[in-house]
Amino acid sequence: MSSILAVCPGTFDPFTNGHLDILERASKVFPQMIVAVAAKPDKVPLFTVEERLEIIRDAVRGMEGIRVDAFHALLVDYVKAQGASVVIRGLRAISDFEYEFQMALMNRRIAEDIEAVFLMPHEAYTYLSSRLVKEVALLGGTVKGLVSPLVERMLREKYDQYKSGRL
Ligand code: ADP
């Protein structure tokens, strides 16, 4: 078995069953992984970093070899600081490819020894994105089966805050 440590970075706002599908596939190749929540200053997330960490910790409970963390730095610097050498990303469709390709090559330019590995989710998740989940949930639609029960519940709370003007 590989002893390589892999990092799965993302905004995870919120973590969906598509993200989980990628983690489950990745864990077959990389038994040691860190799921790293990007606290990007340029994005205004619906969920705080703490909420996103709580959601992911709940989702990966029972999966071995997975640590959940947040990072504020440049991804490659974070990856190196953790002693990891692989970055895992999910590819849903051609539309993901261009951005992922650019980012992988930029990261390689900064840190040549870090490899990017791309995995494809089950086809049921190819249309699923955190953005769409938020849109549907904040308009009062159901996202059952697309996110965990905890995320469903937390989205309903955000929806209530949104409706009452507190969000
Ligand atoms: P980012 O803002 O870094 O793209 P996301 O949370 O949107 O963060 O995505 C994190 C990673 O998970 C990305 O590689 C993205 O392509 C992948 N991903 C997101 N949704 C899915 C999905 N439904 N199936 C497979 N991969 C996904």
mmCIF file of C-alpha atoms in Angstrom, residues 26-130:
data_model
loop_
_atom_site.group_PDB
_atom_site.id
_atom_site.type_symbol
_atom_site.label_atom_id
_atom_site.label_comp_id
_atom_site.label_asym_id
_atom_site.label_seq_id
_atom_site.Cartn_x
_atom_site.Cartn_y
_atom_site.Cartn_z
ATOM 1 C CA ALA A 26 -9.215 8.360 -3.486
ATOM 2 C CA SER A 27 -8.954 6.433 -0.222
ATOM 3 C CA LYS A 28 -8.547 3.199 -2.219
ATOM 4 C CA VAL A 29 -5.331 4.594 -3.689
ATOM 5 C CA PHE A 30 -4.169 6.855 -0.856
ATOM 6 C CA PRO A 31 -4.816 5.404 2.592
ATOM 7 C CA GLN A 32 -3.564 8.610 4.242
ATOM 8 C CA MET A 33 -5.378 11.797 3.269
ATOM 9 C CA ILE A 34 -6.096 15.280 4.520
ATOM 10 C CA VAL A 35 -9.335 16.955 3.485
ATOM 11 C CA ALA A 36 -8.375 20.620 3.496
ATOM 12 C CA VAL A 37 -10.953 23.389 3.617
ATOM 13 C CA ALA A 38 -9.765 26.465 1.762
ATOM 14 C CA ALA A 39 -10.520 29.606 3.733
ATOM 15 C CA LYS A 40 -10.269 31.799 0.662
ATOM 16 C CA PRO A 41 -10.406 35.491 1.511
ATOM 17 C CA ASP A 42 -11.860 36.360 -1.917
ATOM 18 C CA LYS A 43 -14.927 34.146 -1.522
ATOM 19 C CA VAL A 44 -17.877 34.836 0.753
ATOM 20 C CA PRO A 45 -19.022 31.367 1.792
ATOM 21 C CA LEU A 46 -22.444 30.433 3.115
ATOM 22 C CA PHE A 47 -20.875 28.221 5.783
ATOM 23 C CA THR A 48 -18.079 29.323 8.105
ATOM 24 C CA VAL A 49 -14.825 27.379 8.119
ATOM 25 C CA GLU A 50 -15.861 25.851 11.482
ATOM 26 C CA GLU A 51 -19.220 24.733 10.064
ATOM 27 C CA ARG A 52 -17.551 23.242 6.993
ATOM 28 C CA LEU A 53 -15.052 21.374 9.195
ATOM 29 C CA GLU A 54 -17.888 20.027 11.352
ATOM 30 C CA ILE A 55 -19.789 18.847 8.262
ATOM 31 C CA ILE A 56 -16.786 17.059 6.763
ATOM 32 C CA ARG A 57 -15.777 15.471 10.074
ATOM 33 C CA ASP A 58 -19.296 14.106 10.339
ATOM 34 C CA ALA A 59 -19.210 12.809 6.737
ATOM 35 C CA VAL A 60 -15.883 10.975 7.044
ATOM 36 C CA ARG A 61 -16.583 9.517 10.477
ATOM 37 C CA GLY A 62 -15.841 5.838 10.150
ATOM 38 C CA MET A 63 -13.404 6.289 7.252
ATOM 39 C CA GLU A 64 -9.866 5.479 8.324
ATOM 40 C CA GLY A 65 -6.750 7.523 7.574
ATOM 41 C CA ILE A 66 -8.547 10.804 6.897
ATOM 42 C CA ARG A 67 -7.758 14.044 8.714
ATOM 43 C CA VAL A 68 -9.836 17.184 8.275
ATOM 44 C CA ASP A 69 -8.160 20.573 8.406
ATOM 45 C CA ALA A 70 -8.418 24.165 7.136
ATOM 46 C CA PHE A 71 -5.750 26.192 5.385
ATOM 47 C CA HIS A 72 -5.279 29.875 4.645
ATOM 48 C CA ALA A 73 -2.003 29.717 2.727
ATOM 49 C CA LEU A 74 -1.140 28.958 -0.859
ATOM 50 C CA LEU A 75 -2.205 25.352 -1.502
ATOM 51 C CA VAL A 76 1.239 24.076 -2.507
ATOM 52 C CA ASP A 77 2.818 25.649 0.591
ATOM 53 C CA TYR A 78 0.207 23.957 2.751
ATOM 54 C CA VAL A 79 0.758 20.611 0.990
ATOM 55 C CA LYS A 80 4.525 20.816 1.549
ATOM 56 C CA ALA A 81 4.143 21.890 5.170
ATOM 57 C CA GLN A 82 2.033 18.782 5.786
ATOM 58 C CA GLY A 83 4.664 16.527 4.201
ATOM 59 C CA ALA A 84 2.216 15.577 1.443
ATOM 60 C CA SER A 85 3.065 15.242 -2.233
ATOM 61 C CA VAL A 86 -0.245 14.668 -4.021
ATOM 62 C CA VAL A 87 -3.255 16.908 -4.589
ATOM 63 C CA ILE A 88 -6.536 15.201 -5.404
ATOM 64 C CA ARG A 89 -9.256 16.958 -7.374
ATOM 65 C CA GLY A 90 -12.530 15.790 -8.841
ATOM 66 C CA LEU A 91 -13.413 16.138 -12.507
ATOM 67 C CA ARG A 92 -17.097 16.213 -13.310
ATOM 68 C CA ALA A 93 -17.208 17.288 -16.910
ATOM 69 C CA ILE A 94 -15.255 19.022 -19.615
ATOM 70 C CA SER A 95 -16.297 22.302 -18.003
ATOM 71 C CA ASP A 96 -14.117 21.493 -14.954
ATOM 72 C CA PHE A 97 -11.174 20.586 -17.116
ATOM 73 C CA GLU A 98 -9.969 23.985 -18.234
ATOM 74 C CA TYR A 99 -9.835 25.502 -14.751
ATOM 75 C CA GLU A 100 -8.272 22.376 -13.229
ATOM 76 C CA PHE A 101 -5.718 22.182 -16.020
ATOM 77 C CA GLN A 102 -4.668 25.811 -15.485
ATOM 78 C CA MET A 103 -4.458 25.382 -11.750
ATOM 79 C CA ALA A 104 -2.501 22.127 -11.950
ATOM 80 C CA LEU A 105 0.054 23.708 -14.258
ATOM 81 C CA MET A 106 0.337 26.829 -12.103
ATOM 82 C CA ASN A 107 0.864 24.660 -9.024
ATOM 83 C CA ARG A 108 3.467 22.618 -10.880
ATOM 84 C CA ARG A 109 5.284 25.807 -11.808
ATOM 85 C CA ILE A 110 5.453 26.772 -8.136
ATOM 86 C CA ALA A 111 6.184 23.296 -6.768
ATOM 87 C CA GLU A 112 7.364 20.773 -9.321
ATOM 88 C CA ASP A 113 7.451 17.823 -6.933
ATOM 89 C CA ILE A 114 3.737 17.907 -6.136
ATOM 90 C CA GLU A 115 1.531 15.842 -8.434
ATOM 91 C CA ALA A 116 -2.138 16.444 -9.135
ATOM 92 C CA VAL A 117 -4.394 13.404 -9.396
ATOM 93 C CA PHE A 118 -7.886 13.696 -10.896
ATOM 94 C CA LEU A 119 -10.728 11.327 -10.208
ATOM 95 C CA MET A 120 -14.141 11.110 -11.793
ATOM 96 C CA PRO A 121 -17.224 10.671 -9.630
ATOM 97 C CA HIS A 122 -20.095 8.296 -10.194
ATOM 98 C CA GLU A 123 -22.194 9.657 -13.062
ATOM 99 C CA ALA A 124 -25.019 10.395 -10.623
ATOM 100 C CA TYR A 125 -22.880 13.219 -9.223
ATOM 101 C CA THR A 126 -21.547 14.740 -12.424
ATOM 102 C CA TYR A 127 -24.142 17.520 -12.353
ATOM 103 C CA LEU A 128 -23.833 18.147 -8.612
ATOM 104 C CA SER A 129 -22.124 21.257 -7.301
ATOM 105 C CA SER A 130 -22.086 23.104 -3.979
#
